[in-house]
C-alpha cells in the first residue's frame, strides 16, 4: 500500500469509528423513543377503555335515575308525555346523552326528549326495547330513527315493582362523541355500522396504524350487533419519525462526507506525496542499477524543479549528491584506465577499447589496424641516464603518440611498449602512421648526445581475429622490426 | 344647669330619640303602601315557559310601577305546583285556569277575571272556547274518525286542554282511554299543535286562542272537529292570607289596565291571546262551569 493510502486509512479510521458510534447511539435513542411511544399508546388505550367504561356507567346511572323516579313511573303509566319530556330534558347532553326514550308497557313511545313532538309509534319489536320490555337491561349499539346509537335500556317500574314501560338512554355515534372519548389522547376512532357510512374523528387516516376495538381487549367494545368494525387509530410519533428521517439523512450525509473526505484526503495526500513516491522510485531504480546516474540527475533537476518545496529541496540535494558521486566515479574511472607516468591509457583500458573496437569494426565492416611500438635500447637509456631520464623519454613519447594519433586510441602497453588502435585505417595507412611516429621520435632530442629510436609492428584486423591474436601478430611484426635492425616499421599480414 | 339636671336632660332626650326611631320603624312596618314590599306572581305553562314569562313580565312591571311593590314572575310547572305554592305562601298572586279556580276557590282570594277582545263583536269578553282539532289534510273529518288514533290533551288540570274537551268527548259518547289508541298528556297547548303537525297524534284538544295563534303561524291547516260552549276565562287569585288592603290595591290596578296597554299587547305578542284587560265578576260567574265539570266521567278522569 502506498504511503498516502496508509495515511488516508489512518486518518479515516477514527472518523469511521466516531461516525459508527454516533450512528449506533442515534439508533439507541430511536429505539428508546419508539418504546416510549408504544408505552404512551398503551396508556392512551387504557384511558380510552376507562372512558368507555365511565360512559357506560354514566348511562346506566342516568337510565336508573330517569326510570327510577316515582313521578316518572306514574307519568309513564298515565301517558304524561309533557312531564316525561321535561324530565328527560334535564338530563340531555348533546354529546354523551343525546337521546332519551320513554315507552309504555306496550312499547309505544311516550316521549323522545331529544325530539319532543315525535312519539306515539311503537318500538316493541326493536332489539333495544324488546328485552327491556321483558324486564331486562340492554347495552349495545343499535340503528334507530336513522341514527347509530349506543343505548342503555332499563325497565320503568311503578313502586319499584310493577313494570309499566321502558326508559332507553344513549347517544348518537357522531364524530363529536368519538372526539369526546378520544379527547386529549390524540387517538382517532372510526366505527362502521351496517348500512351506514363510517363515523370517524377527524384524525383518522388509512395510512395510520390502528387496532380493532372489536378484537381487542377494550371493555366497551360493541358486541357486534350490526357493527362492522370499530377501530382506534394511533397518533404518529413525530419525534420518532423525525429521528428516523434524521438517521436516514445523517447516514446519507455521513456516507457522502466519508466519500468526499476519503477522496479529498486521498487526492490531497496524493498531490503532496506522489512526488515523494516518484522520487523514491527513481532513487530505487538508481540503487538497482536500472538508471543512469547522469540521466537521473538531469531528470531530478528537470522533473522536480516545480514540485512542492520539500520535494524540490530533496531533489536538489540528491542532484548535488549525485553530481559529486558522478565526479568521483569519473575520477576513479580515469585513474583506473590511465597510466600514471605517461597520462595515457593503460593496458587495462587498451584491452577494453581493443575489444570494443574489434566488435564495432566488424559490425560496421570497416578496417581496423593496430600498431605496437617499442623504444629501441631503452634499458641502455635507463642505465646511462638514469630512470628519471627514462621516464621523461616515456612521457615525451606518449605526448608524441597522442599528438599523431588521428582517430582511435593510444596507450602504454607495458614497459617501453605503446599500442595504437586505429579504427577505419587500413594496413597501408597504419604503416604510414607508424612511419610518421618513427620519424618524429628519431628527430626528437630526448637526451644529450643520444638519439632515441622506436620500432613498430603493424597489423590489420582479419576475420576471426581476437584482441590477443591481433596484438600477438603485431608483437611478431615488432619482433621482426627489432630483429632486422630496429628503427623501422614492419607490417605483418594475417 | 347643675350636674344632676344635666343627666336627667340627657336621659329624657335619649328616650325621646328612641321613641321617634321605633315610631318611624313601626310606621313603615305597618304601612303596606309605603314599605318595600316584594311579591311573587305566578302563571302556568300554557306555552313555552320563556314565552309565558315574557308575556306576563310587562303586567308585573305595570303593577309594580303602580304600587311600588317589587314583583317577581314565576312560571310553575303545572297547576298542582301553583296550588301548593299559593297555599304555602311562596306565591302571592297567580293567574289560574277556570277549572283550577273552581277546584281551589275556597282556598284562595279572588281578585279579577282576565278578559279578551271579541273581534267579531268588538267588545270585551271573559269567555273562550275549547276545540278538538285534526289536520285538514288528514283522513279525520269528525270525532268518530279519531277512533283507534293517538289523541293529545294538554295538561290534566287544564280547562280547555283537558276538562272541557273530555266533557265534549263524553257528550259524543266517547271514552278516550278506550276510544283512542293512546291518550297523551302533552303539558302545553302549543305542544298539541306541534305534535299534530309532526303526526305523532291525529287529534288534540286546545283553547281557541291557541288554535288562532297556530293558524296565524302555520296557516289554516286545522279542522275543528268540536267546539265547546263558552268557558269563563282565567282568574287572578291571591294567597288566602293576603292583606285586604293589598288585595284591593291589586284589584284596582288590574281593573285599570286598558285593552291597549303594553301588558295586554305583550300577551298577544307572545301567546297570541287577544288580551283586553281584567274585569271583576261576581262569585256566580264560574258556577256554570263548576256545574258542567261536576259529572261522573270527569270525576273518573280525575
PDB file of C-alpha atoms in Angstrom, chain B residues 45-213:
ATOM      1  CA  UNK B  45     -97.085  26.954  31.321  1.00  0.00           C
ATOM      2  CA  UNK B  46     -99.782  27.103  28.669  1.00  0.00           C
ATOM      3  CA  UNK B  47     -96.963  27.600  26.224  1.00  0.00           C
ATOM      4  CA  UNK B  48     -93.195  27.615  26.217  1.00  0.00           C
ATOM      5  CA  UNK B  49     -92.211  28.851  29.707  1.00  0.00           C
ATOM      6  CA  UNK B  50     -89.944  31.526  28.261  1.00  0.00           C
ATOM      7  CA  UNK B  51     -92.742  32.956  26.149  1.00  0.00           C
ATOM      8  CA  UNK B  52     -95.151  32.784  29.058  1.00  0.00           C
ATOM      9  CA  UNK B  53     -92.698  34.668  31.235  1.00  0.00           C
ATOM     10  CA  UNK B  54     -92.160  37.282  28.532  1.00  0.00           C
ATOM     11  CA  UNK B  55     -95.925  37.672  28.146  1.00  0.00           C
ATOM     12  CA  UNK B  56     -96.557  38.348  31.829  1.00  0.00           C
ATOM     13  CA  UNK B  57     -93.459  40.300  32.753  1.00  0.00           C
ATOM     14  CA  UNK B  58     -94.890  43.639  31.448  1.00  0.00           C
ATOM     15  CA  UNK B  59     -98.045  43.115  33.512  1.00  0.00           C
ATOM     16  CA  UNK B  60     -95.935  42.561  36.619  1.00  0.00           C
ATOM     17  CA  UNK B  61     -93.920  45.665  35.800  1.00  0.00           C
ATOM     18  CA  UNK B  62     -97.122  47.633  35.369  1.00  0.00           C
ATOM     19  CA  UNK B  63     -98.406  46.526  38.772  1.00  0.00           C
ATOM     20  CA  UNK B  64     -95.043  47.244  40.352  1.00  0.00           C
ATOM     21  CA  UNK B  65     -94.983  50.718  38.848  1.00  0.00           C
ATOM     22  CA  UNK B  66     -98.485  51.447  40.110  1.00  0.00           C
ATOM     23  CA  UNK B  67     -97.979  50.074  43.613  1.00  0.00           C
ATOM     24  CA  UNK B  68     -94.286  50.484  44.373  1.00  0.00           C
ATOM     25  CA  UNK B  69     -94.017  46.794  45.061  1.00  0.00           C
ATOM     26  CA  UNK B  70     -91.313  44.558  43.779  1.00  0.00           C
ATOM     27  CA  UNK B  71     -92.965  41.860  41.700  1.00  0.00           C
ATOM     28  CA  UNK B  72     -91.289  38.626  40.629  1.00  0.00           C
ATOM     29  CA  UNK B  73     -92.817  36.450  37.901  1.00  0.00           C
ATOM     30  CA  UNK B  74     -92.572  32.655  38.089  1.00  0.00           C
ATOM     31  CA  UNK B  75     -93.917  30.050  35.690  1.00  0.00           C
ATOM     32  CA  UNK B  76     -94.928  26.928  37.600  1.00  0.00           C
ATOM     33  CA  UNK B  77     -94.587  23.502  36.061  1.00  0.00           C
ATOM     34  CA  UNK B  78     -98.273  22.719  36.482  1.00  0.00           C
ATOM     35  CA  UNK B  79    -101.456  23.609  38.370  1.00  0.00           C
ATOM     36  CA  UNK B  80    -100.582  21.319  41.210  1.00  0.00           C
ATOM     37  CA  UNK B  81     -97.402  23.250  41.929  1.00  0.00           C
ATOM     38  CA  UNK B  82     -99.243  26.519  41.650  1.00  0.00           C
ATOM     39  CA  UNK B  83    -101.904  25.458  44.144  1.00  0.00           C
ATOM     40  CA  UNK B  84     -99.278  24.187  46.561  1.00  0.00           C
ATOM     41  CA  UNK B  85     -97.270  27.373  46.357  1.00  0.00           C
ATOM     42  CA  UNK B  86    -100.307  29.596  46.842  1.00  0.00           C
ATOM     43  CA  UNK B  87    -101.081  27.707  49.989  1.00  0.00           C
ATOM     44  CA  UNK B  88     -97.546  27.643  51.371  1.00  0.00           C
ATOM     45  CA  UNK B  89     -97.093  31.352  50.633  1.00  0.00           C
ATOM     46  CA  UNK B  90     -94.194  31.085  48.170  1.00  0.00           C
ATOM     47  CA  UNK B  91     -96.548  32.600  45.578  1.00  0.00           C
ATOM     48  CA  UNK B  92     -98.640  35.655  46.444  1.00  0.00           C
ATOM     49  CA  UNK B  93    -100.710  36.165  43.316  1.00  0.00           C
ATOM     50  CA  UNK B  94    -101.458  33.891  40.381  1.00  0.00           C
ATOM     51  CA  UNK B  95    -103.474  33.688  37.224  1.00  0.00           C
ATOM     52  CA  UNK B  96    -105.164  30.297  37.158  1.00  0.00           C
ATOM     53  CA  UNK B  97    -107.325  28.409  34.733  1.00  0.00           C
ATOM     54  CA  UNK B  98    -111.050  28.440  35.461  1.00  0.00           C
ATOM     55  CA  UNK B  99    -111.099  24.764  36.345  1.00  0.00           C
ATOM     56  CA  UNK B 100    -108.229  25.250  38.750  1.00  0.00           C
ATOM     57  CA  UNK B 101    -110.012  28.224  40.267  1.00  0.00           C
ATOM     58  CA  UNK B 102    -113.156  26.139  40.712  1.00  0.00           C
ATOM     59  CA  UNK B 103    -111.159  23.394  42.396  1.00  0.00           C
ATOM     60  CA  UNK B 104    -109.492  25.547  44.972  1.00  0.00           C
ATOM     61  CA  UNK B 105    -111.588  28.726  45.061  1.00  0.00           C
ATOM     62  CA  UNK B 106    -112.357  28.118  48.679  1.00  0.00           C
ATOM     63  CA  UNK B 107    -108.657  28.257  49.474  1.00  0.00           C
ATOM     64  CA  UNK B 108    -107.704  31.471  47.677  1.00  0.00           C
ATOM     65  CA  UNK B 109    -108.957  35.013  47.369  1.00  0.00           C
ATOM     66  CA  UNK B 110    -110.484  36.118  44.082  1.00  0.00           C
ATOM     67  CA  UNK B 111    -109.008  39.281  42.593  1.00  0.00           C
ATOM     68  CA  UNK B 112    -110.242  39.640  38.985  1.00  0.00           C
ATOM     69  CA  UNK B 113    -111.019  37.783  35.780  1.00  0.00           C
ATOM     70  CA  UNK B 114    -108.892  38.023  32.666  1.00  0.00           C
ATOM     71  CA  UNK B 115    -110.826  39.332  29.636  1.00  0.00           C
ATOM     72  CA  UNK B 116    -110.246  39.097  25.920  1.00  0.00           C
ATOM     73  CA  UNK B 117    -111.338  41.154  22.982  1.00  0.00           C
ATOM     74  CA  UNK B 118    -114.105  39.616  20.930  1.00  0.00           C
ATOM     75  CA  UNK B 119    -113.084  40.508  17.410  1.00  0.00           C
ATOM     76  CA  UNK B 120    -116.443  39.548  15.992  1.00  0.00           C
ATOM     77  CA  UNK B 121    -118.436  41.706  18.350  1.00  0.00           C
ATOM     78  CA  UNK B 122    -115.755  44.301  19.023  1.00  0.00           C
ATOM     79  CA  UNK B 123    -116.342  44.084  22.759  1.00  0.00           C
ATOM     80  CA  UNK B 124    -114.594  42.655  25.801  1.00  0.00           C
ATOM     81  CA  UNK B 125    -115.444  39.103  26.722  1.00  0.00           C
ATOM     82  CA  UNK B 126    -114.455  37.000  29.745  1.00  0.00           C
ATOM     83  CA  UNK B 127    -115.131  33.772  27.862  1.00  0.00           C
ATOM     84  CA  UNK B 128    -113.209  31.486  25.487  1.00  0.00           C
ATOM     85  CA  UNK B 129    -113.687  28.048  23.924  1.00  0.00           C
ATOM     86  CA  UNK B 130    -112.038  24.665  23.814  1.00  0.00           C
ATOM     87  CA  UNK B 131    -111.649  22.969  20.443  1.00  0.00           C
ATOM     88  CA  UNK B 132    -110.910  19.443  19.337  1.00  0.00           C
ATOM     89  CA  UNK B 133    -108.920  19.552  16.142  1.00  0.00           C
ATOM     90  CA  UNK B 134    -107.312  17.415  13.498  1.00  0.00           C
ATOM     91  CA  UNK B 135    -105.261  18.220  10.419  1.00  0.00           C
ATOM     92  CA  UNK B 136    -107.280  19.203   7.391  1.00  0.00           C
ATOM     93  CA  UNK B 137    -105.155  17.170   5.077  1.00  0.00           C
ATOM     94  CA  UNK B 138    -105.657  14.035   7.162  1.00  0.00           C
ATOM     95  CA  UNK B 139    -108.461  11.492   6.815  1.00  0.00           C
ATOM     96  CA  UNK B 140    -110.178  12.554  10.042  1.00  0.00           C
ATOM     97  CA  UNK B 141    -113.281  14.661   9.446  1.00  0.00           C
ATOM     98  CA  UNK B 142    -115.227  14.166  12.669  1.00  0.00           C
ATOM     99  CA  UNK B 143    -114.764  12.845  16.185  1.00  0.00           C
ATOM    100  CA  UNK B 144    -115.610   9.304  15.182  1.00  0.00           C
ATOM    101  CA  UNK B 145    -112.807   9.408  12.686  1.00  0.00           C
ATOM    102  CA  UNK B 146    -110.340   9.559  15.576  1.00  0.00           C
ATOM    103  CA  UNK B 147    -111.176   6.045  16.712  1.00  0.00           C
ATOM    104  CA  UNK B 148    -108.035   3.960  17.110  1.00  0.00           C
ATOM    105  CA  UNK B 149    -105.820   7.002  16.661  1.00  0.00           C
ATOM    106  CA  UNK B 150    -103.475   8.794  19.034  1.00  0.00           C
ATOM    107  CA  UNK B 151    -105.019  11.746  20.859  1.00  0.00           C
ATOM    108  CA  UNK B 152    -103.391  14.535  22.805  1.00  0.00           C
ATOM    109  CA  UNK B 153    -104.647  16.582  25.729  1.00  0.00           C
ATOM    110  CA  UNK B 154    -102.574  19.375  27.201  1.00  0.00           C
ATOM    111  CA  UNK B 155    -102.425  19.070  30.973  1.00  0.00           C
ATOM    112  CA  UNK B 156    -104.633  17.073  33.252  1.00  0.00           C
ATOM    113  CA  UNK B 157    -105.572  20.293  35.109  1.00  0.00           C
ATOM    114  CA  UNK B 158    -106.142  22.361  32.013  1.00  0.00           C
ATOM    115  CA  UNK B 159    -109.687  23.542  31.490  1.00  0.00           C
ATOM    116  CA  UNK B 160    -109.722  23.967  27.755  1.00  0.00           C
ATOM    117  CA  UNK B 161    -106.978  21.433  27.184  1.00  0.00           C
ATOM    118  CA  UNK B 162    -108.459  18.591  29.158  1.00  0.00           C
ATOM    119  CA  UNK B 163    -111.563  19.057  31.336  1.00  0.00           C
ATOM    120  CA  UNK B 164    -113.867  20.636  28.821  1.00  0.00           C
ATOM    121  CA  UNK B 165    -112.667  18.541  25.837  1.00  0.00           C
ATOM    122  CA  UNK B 166    -113.141  15.382  27.881  1.00  0.00           C
ATOM    123  CA  UNK B 167    -116.721  16.599  28.568  1.00  0.00           C
ATOM    124  CA  UNK B 168    -117.191  17.238  24.878  1.00  0.00           C
ATOM    125  CA  UNK B 169    -115.982  13.723  24.033  1.00  0.00           C
ATOM    126  CA  UNK B 170    -118.173  12.281  26.731  1.00  0.00           C
ATOM    127  CA  UNK B 171    -121.130  14.115  25.272  1.00  0.00           C
ATOM    128  CA  UNK B 172    -120.302  12.500  21.941  1.00  0.00           C
ATOM    129  CA  UNK B 173    -120.273   9.112  23.631  1.00  0.00           C
ATOM    130  CA  UNK B 174    -116.519   8.741  23.521  1.00  0.00           C
ATOM    131  CA  UNK B 175    -114.491   7.381  26.370  1.00  0.00           C
ATOM    132  CA  UNK B 176    -110.931   8.491  25.451  1.00  0.00           C
ATOM    133  CA  UNK B 177    -108.971   5.670  27.077  1.00  0.00           C
ATOM    134  CA  UNK B 178    -110.946   3.082  25.146  1.00  0.00           C
ATOM    135  CA  UNK B 179    -111.816   5.007  22.006  1.00  0.00           C
ATOM    136  CA  UNK B 180    -108.348   6.192  21.143  1.00  0.00           C
ATOM    137  CA  UNK B 181    -105.324   4.051  20.540  1.00  0.00           C
ATOM    138  CA  UNK B 182    -103.350   6.052  23.079  1.00  0.00           C
ATOM    139  CA  UNK B 183    -104.033   9.226  25.032  1.00  0.00           C
ATOM    140  CA  UNK B 184    -101.092  11.554  25.641  1.00  0.00           C
ATOM    141  CA  UNK B 185    -100.847  14.470  28.018  1.00  0.00           C
ATOM    142  CA  UNK B 186     -98.505  16.874  26.359  1.00  0.00           C
ATOM    143  CA  UNK B 187     -98.327  19.539  29.037  1.00  0.00           C
ATOM    144  CA  UNK B 188     -98.782  22.613  26.853  1.00  0.00           C
ATOM    145  CA  UNK B 189    -101.317  23.821  24.301  1.00  0.00           C
ATOM    146  CA  UNK B 190     -98.674  24.563  21.682  1.00  0.00           C
ATOM    147  CA  UNK B 191     -97.232  21.061  22.153  1.00  0.00           C
ATOM    148  CA  UNK B 192    -100.590  19.657  20.975  1.00  0.00           C
ATOM    149  CA  UNK B 193    -100.329  21.746  17.806  1.00  0.00           C
ATOM    150  CA  UNK B 194     -96.692  20.749  17.170  1.00  0.00           C
ATOM    151  CA  UNK B 195     -97.390  17.049  17.828  1.00  0.00           C
ATOM    152  CA  UNK B 196    -100.368  17.159  15.486  1.00  0.00           C
ATOM    153  CA  UNK B 197     -98.211  18.675  12.770  1.00  0.00           C
ATOM    154  CA  UNK B 198     -95.490  16.080  13.454  1.00  0.00           C
ATOM    155  CA  UNK B 199     -98.004  13.254  13.003  1.00  0.00           C
ATOM    156  CA  UNK B 200     -97.487  11.868  16.492  1.00  0.00           C
ATOM    157  CA  UNK B 201    -101.178  12.392  17.277  1.00  0.00           C
ATOM    158  CA  UNK B 202    -104.091  12.554  14.901  1.00  0.00           C
ATOM    159  CA  UNK B 203    -106.355  14.611  17.159  1.00  0.00           C
ATOM    160  CA  UNK B 204    -105.923  17.028  20.045  1.00  0.00           C
ATOM    161  CA  UNK B 205    -107.599  19.484  22.352  1.00  0.00           C
ATOM    162  CA  UNK B 206    -106.553  23.116  22.745  1.00  0.00           C
ATOM    163  CA  UNK B 207    -108.055  26.506  23.513  1.00  0.00           C
ATOM    164  CA  UNK B 208    -109.445  28.520  20.632  1.00  0.00           C
ATOM    165  CA  UNK B 209    -106.833  31.159  21.354  1.00  0.00           C
ATOM    166  CA  UNK B 210    -104.065  28.587  20.833  1.00  0.00           C
ATOM    167  CA  UNK B 211    -105.701  27.463  17.622  1.00  0.00           C
ATOM    168  CA  UNK B 212    -105.954  31.052  16.364  1.00  0.00           C
ATOM    169  CA  UNK B 213    -102.308  31.501  17.172  1.00  0.00           C
TER     170      UNK B 213
END
